Every structure is written in structure tokens, then in C-alpha cells.
Amino acid sequence: MPPVSAHASRPLILGSTSRYRRELMGRLGLPFDVVAPDVDEAPEPGETPAALARRLALAKAQAVARKHPGAIVIGSDQVADLDGQPLGKPGDHARATAQLRSMRGHTVVFQTALAVVCLDSGFEGQDLAPVEVVFRSLTDAEIEDYLRKEQPYDCAGSAKSEGLGISLLDAIRSDDPTALIGLPLIRTCRLLRMAGLQVP
């Protein structure tokens, strides 16, 4: 899709309640607002992790854009993909323990999807930033120690790579380094430029 001409007063909105995405957006030095999207995040029958992440990212952007049609809205979603099975946010210690036990010694693909929507201009763009994460063969004691220290219960896959969670890993493979944290900034900048926003 060709770039859309910029509108001088068009606001930028991050359609997410994630504090991690808010912190990442702050790196770009652009003024933006945060609006919570009202979207059911339950997977559909047979939906792959990548398709789920893409659908939810677009749904979040569209939901906020309907309330703010003049704004450029960013939606994003991340689903951990273990052998084709989606892993969401654990929510508590027991589920996080089970997730990390299932991932130890495996390569998990974190499917981080992005959507940028502006209803007034008609712009709608999407992208996907898969990140391959190789987990070490963790012991039960290592998993318990990590979870007690960091408590990453609001993170898909139960590990924060930007924190102590990096110690659980053997490798990270990605062409968009912030994708694993929740928002692929290289792709975000690209789509924002296409939507008509000047990004330094």
C-alpha cells in the first residue's frame, strides 16, 4: 500500500494496556495516547498462533479506531507458539511453572503481530515479527527460583527477556529486536511512515 499523505493534527494512539508496549513506544519520541481496546482474545477453533496474533492485533487497532476515526491507531498482540500450540499469559505461578516446564529444551516462536489503522485516511497495514527463542534445559529448581524472583505472570511464555528471564535462554533469533518484548519497533516505524506519520 502506498504511503498516505500526512494530516498535521492527526493524533497517534496505542491501542493497548500493556506497560511494556507503552515503554517501547516512548523510545520513538512521538506524542501518543493510550486507549484500551475492548476485544475478546479467545482463540478460534483450529486457529494457529500466528493467525491468532494477527487477528487480535488488527481487531485491537480497529476497535480503538472506530472510537477515534481521525487517529492513527497501533494494535499489537503476541502469542507464544510451542509446536503449533498457543501459549498465552499464565496469570499465576502454577500456570507459569507448567509453561516453563513445557518449553525447557525447546525452541518457541513468539508470534508478535502488529496492525496500524486510520479510518479517516483508509489506511490499514499489518505485519508479523516472529521471534525464535531457544530455552535451556531448565531444572525445576531453576524455574521455581526464576518465577519467585521475577513473577512474569503477565507475559506470554512466562519469561521476560529484558530482565532475569534472559538467563533461561540459549538463543534469540529475530530481525526486529524489540518484538520479543511485545512491539516490533522497526516494523512499527515502517507502518507509521506508510500511514503518513513522520518518524525520525
Coordinates of C-alpha atoms in Angstrom, one line a residue:
M1 CA 0.0 0.0 0.0
P2 CA 1.5 3.4 -0.9
P3 CA 2.1 6.0 1.8
V4 CA -0.9 8.1 2.8
S5 CA -0.5 11.8 2.9
A6 CA 0.0 13.2 6.5
H7 CA -2.5 15.2 8.3
A8 CA -1.0 17.9 10.5
S9 CA -3.2 17.3 13.5
R10 CA -3.7 13.5 13.3
P11 CA -3.2 12.0 16.7
L12 CA -1.3 8.8 17.4
I13 CA -2.9 6.1 19.7
L14 CA -1.5 2.9 21.1
G15 CA -4.4 0.5 21.4
S16 CA -3.0 -1.5 24.3
T17 CA -3.0 -1.5 28.1
S18 CA 0.5 -3.2 28.2
R19 CA 3.0 -1.3 30.1
Y20 CA 5.8 -2.9 28.1
R21 CA 4.4 -1.7 24.8
R22 CA 3.9 1.8 26.3
E23 CA 7.5 1.9 27.3
L24 CA 8.7 0.8 23.9
M25 CA 6.5 3.4 22.2
G26 CA 8.2 6.0 24.4
R27 CA 11.5 5.3 22.7
L28 CA 10.3 6.8 19.5
G29 CA 9.8 10.3 21.0
L30 CA 6.4 10.7 19.4
P31 CA 3.4 12.1 21.4
F32 CA 0.8 9.4 21.8
D33 CA -2.2 8.4 23.8
V34 CA -3.1 5.0 25.2
V35 CA -6.6 3.6 24.8
A36 CA -7.7 0.2 26.0
P37 CA -9.2 -1.9 23.2
D38 CA -12.3 -4.0 24.1
V39 CA -11.5 -7.2 22.3
D40 CA -12.3 -10.9 23.1
E41 CA -8.9 -12.6 23.0
A42 CA -10.1 -16.2 22.9
P43 CA -8.7 -18.2 20.0
E44 CA -11.0 -19.6 17.4
P45 CA -11.2 -23.4 16.8
G46 CA -8.1 -24.6 14.8
E47 CA -6.5 -21.1 14.7
T48 CA -2.8 -21.1 14.5
P49 CA -0.7 -18.9 17.0
A50 CA 0.4 -16.7 14.1
A51 CA -3.2 -16.3 12.8
L52 CA -4.4 -15.6 16.3
A53 CA -1.8 -12.9 16.9
R54 CA -2.6 -11.2 13.5
R55 CA -6.3 -11.3 14.1
L56 CA -6.1 -9.8 17.6
A57 CA -3.7 -7.1 16.6
L58 CA -6.0 -5.9 13.8
A59 CA -9.1 -6.3 16.0
K60 CA -7.5 -4.1 18.7
A61 CA -6.5 -1.4 16.3
Q62 CA -9.9 -1.4 14.6
A63 CA -11.8 -1.3 17.9
V64 CA -9.9 1.8 19.0
A65 CA -10.1 3.4 15.6
R66 CA -13.8 3.1 15.5
K67 CA -13.9 5.4 18.5
H68 CA -11.2 7.7 17.2
P69 CA -11.6 7.6 13.4
G70 CA -9.2 10.6 12.8
A71 CA -6.3 9.0 14.7
I72 CA -3.5 6.6 13.6
V73 CA -4.0 3.6 15.9
I74 CA -1.5 0.9 16.7
G75 CA -2.6 -2.6 17.7
S76 CA -0.4 -5.4 18.7
D77 CA -0.6 -8.9 20.1
Q78 CA 1.8 -11.7 21.0
V79 CA 1.2 -15.4 21.2
A80 CA 3.9 -17.9 22.2
D81 CA 3.9 -20.8 19.7
L82 CA 5.1 -24.2 21.0
D83 CA 4.9 -26.8 18.3
G84 CA 1.8 -25.1 16.9
Q85 CA 0.1 -24.8 20.2
P86 CA -0.6 -21.2 21.5
L87 CA 0.7 -20.3 25.0
G88 CA -0.9 -17.1 26.4
K89 CA -0.2 -15.1 29.6
P90 CA 0.0 -17.5 32.5
G91 CA -1.7 -15.3 35.1
D92 CA -0.4 -17.2 38.1
H93 CA 2.5 -19.1 39.5
A94 CA 1.1 -22.6 38.8
R95 CA 0.4 -21.9 35.1
A96 CA 3.8 -20.2 34.7
T97 CA 5.5 -23.2 36.1
A98 CA 3.7 -25.5 33.7
Q99 CA 4.6 -23.3 30.8
L100 CA 8.3 -23.1 31.5
R101 CA 8.4 -26.9 32.1
S102 CA 6.8 -27.5 28.7
M103 CA 9.2 -25.1 27.0
R104 CA 12.5 -26.2 28.5
G105 CA 14.9 -27.6 25.9
H106 CA 12.6 -26.4 23.1
T107 CA 12.5 -23.6 20.5
V108 CA 9.4 -21.4 21.0
V109 CA 8.3 -19.0 18.3
F110 CA 6.9 -15.8 19.8
Q111 CA 4.5 -14.5 17.1
T112 CA 4.3 -10.7 17.6
A113 CA 1.7 -9.2 15.3
L114 CA 1.3 -5.5 14.5
A115 CA -1.5 -3.5 12.9
V116 CA -1.8 0.2 12.1
V117 CA -5.2 1.6 11.2
C118 CA -6.6 5.1 10.4
L119 CA -10.3 5.1 9.4
D120 CA -10.4 8.6 8.0
S121 CA -7.5 8.1 5.6
G122 CA -8.5 4.5 4.8
F123 CA -5.1 3.2 5.8
E124 CA -4.8 -0.4 7.2
G125 CA -1.4 -2.1 7.4
Q126 CA -0.3 -5.3 9.1
D127 CA 2.9 -7.2 9.8
L128 CA 4.2 -10.1 11.8
A129 CA 7.5 -10.4 13.6
P130 CA 8.2 -14.0 14.6
V131 CA 11.0 -14.4 17.2
E132 CA 12.6 -17.8 17.7
V133 CA 13.6 -18.3 21.4
V134 CA 15.6 -21.4 22.4
F135 CA 15.1 -22.3 26.1
R136 CA 17.8 -24.1 28.1
S137 CA 17.0 -27.5 29.6
L138 CA 15.9 -25.9 32.8
T139 CA 15.6 -27.7 36.1
D140 CA 12.5 -27.5 38.3
A141 CA 14.6 -25.6 40.8
E142 CA 15.8 -23.0 38.3
I143 CA 12.2 -22.5 37.1
E144 CA 11.0 -22.0 40.7
D145 CA 13.8 -19.6 41.5
Y146 CA 13.2 -17.5 38.4
L147 CA 9.5 -17.3 38.9
R148 CA 9.8 -16.3 42.6
K149 CA 12.3 -13.5 41.7
E150 CA 10.6 -12.0 38.6
Q151 CA 6.9 -13.1 38.7
P152 CA 6.4 -12.7 35.0
Y153 CA 2.7 -13.7 35.2
D154 CA 1.6 -11.1 32.7
C155 CA 4.0 -12.2 29.9
A156 CA 3.2 -14.7 27.2
G157 CA 5.5 -17.6 27.7
S158 CA 6.3 -16.7 31.4
A159 CA 9.7 -15.1 30.8
K160 CA 10.9 -11.5 30.5
S161 CA 13.9 -11.5 28.1
E162 CA 14.5 -7.8 29.1
G163 CA 15.0 -8.9 32.7
L164 CA 16.3 -12.0 34.5
G165 CA 14.4 -14.2 32.0
I166 CA 17.4 -13.8 29.6
S167 CA 19.2 -16.3 31.9
L168 CA 16.7 -19.0 30.9
L169 CA 17.7 -18.9 27.2
D170 CA 20.3 -20.3 24.9
A171 CA 19.5 -18.1 21.9
I172 CA 17.1 -15.4 20.5
R173 CA 16.7 -15.1 16.7
S174 CA 14.9 -12.0 15.4
D175 CA 15.3 -9.3 12.8
D176 CA 13.3 -6.8 14.9
P177 CA 14.9 -6.8 18.4
T178 CA 12.0 -5.3 20.5
A179 CA 9.4 -7.8 19.1
L180 CA 10.0 -10.2 21.9
I181 CA 9.2 -7.5 24.5
G182 CA 5.8 -7.0 22.7
L183 CA 6.1 -4.4 20.0
P184 CA 8.4 -4.7 16.9
L185 CA 9.6 -1.1 16.6
I186 CA 11.3 -1.5 13.2
R187 CA 8.0 -2.7 11.7
T188 CA 6.1 -0.1 13.7
C189 CA 8.1 2.7 12.3
R190 CA 7.7 1.4 8.8
L191 CA 3.9 1.2 9.1
L192 CA 3.6 4.6 10.7
R193 CA 5.6 6.2 7.8
M194 CA 3.2 4.4 5.4
A195 CA 0.3 5.8 7.3
G196 CA 1.7 9.3 6.8
L197 CA 3.4 10.0 10.1
Q198 CA 6.9 11.3 10.1
V199 CA 9.2 9.2 12.3
P200 CA 12.8 10.4 12.7

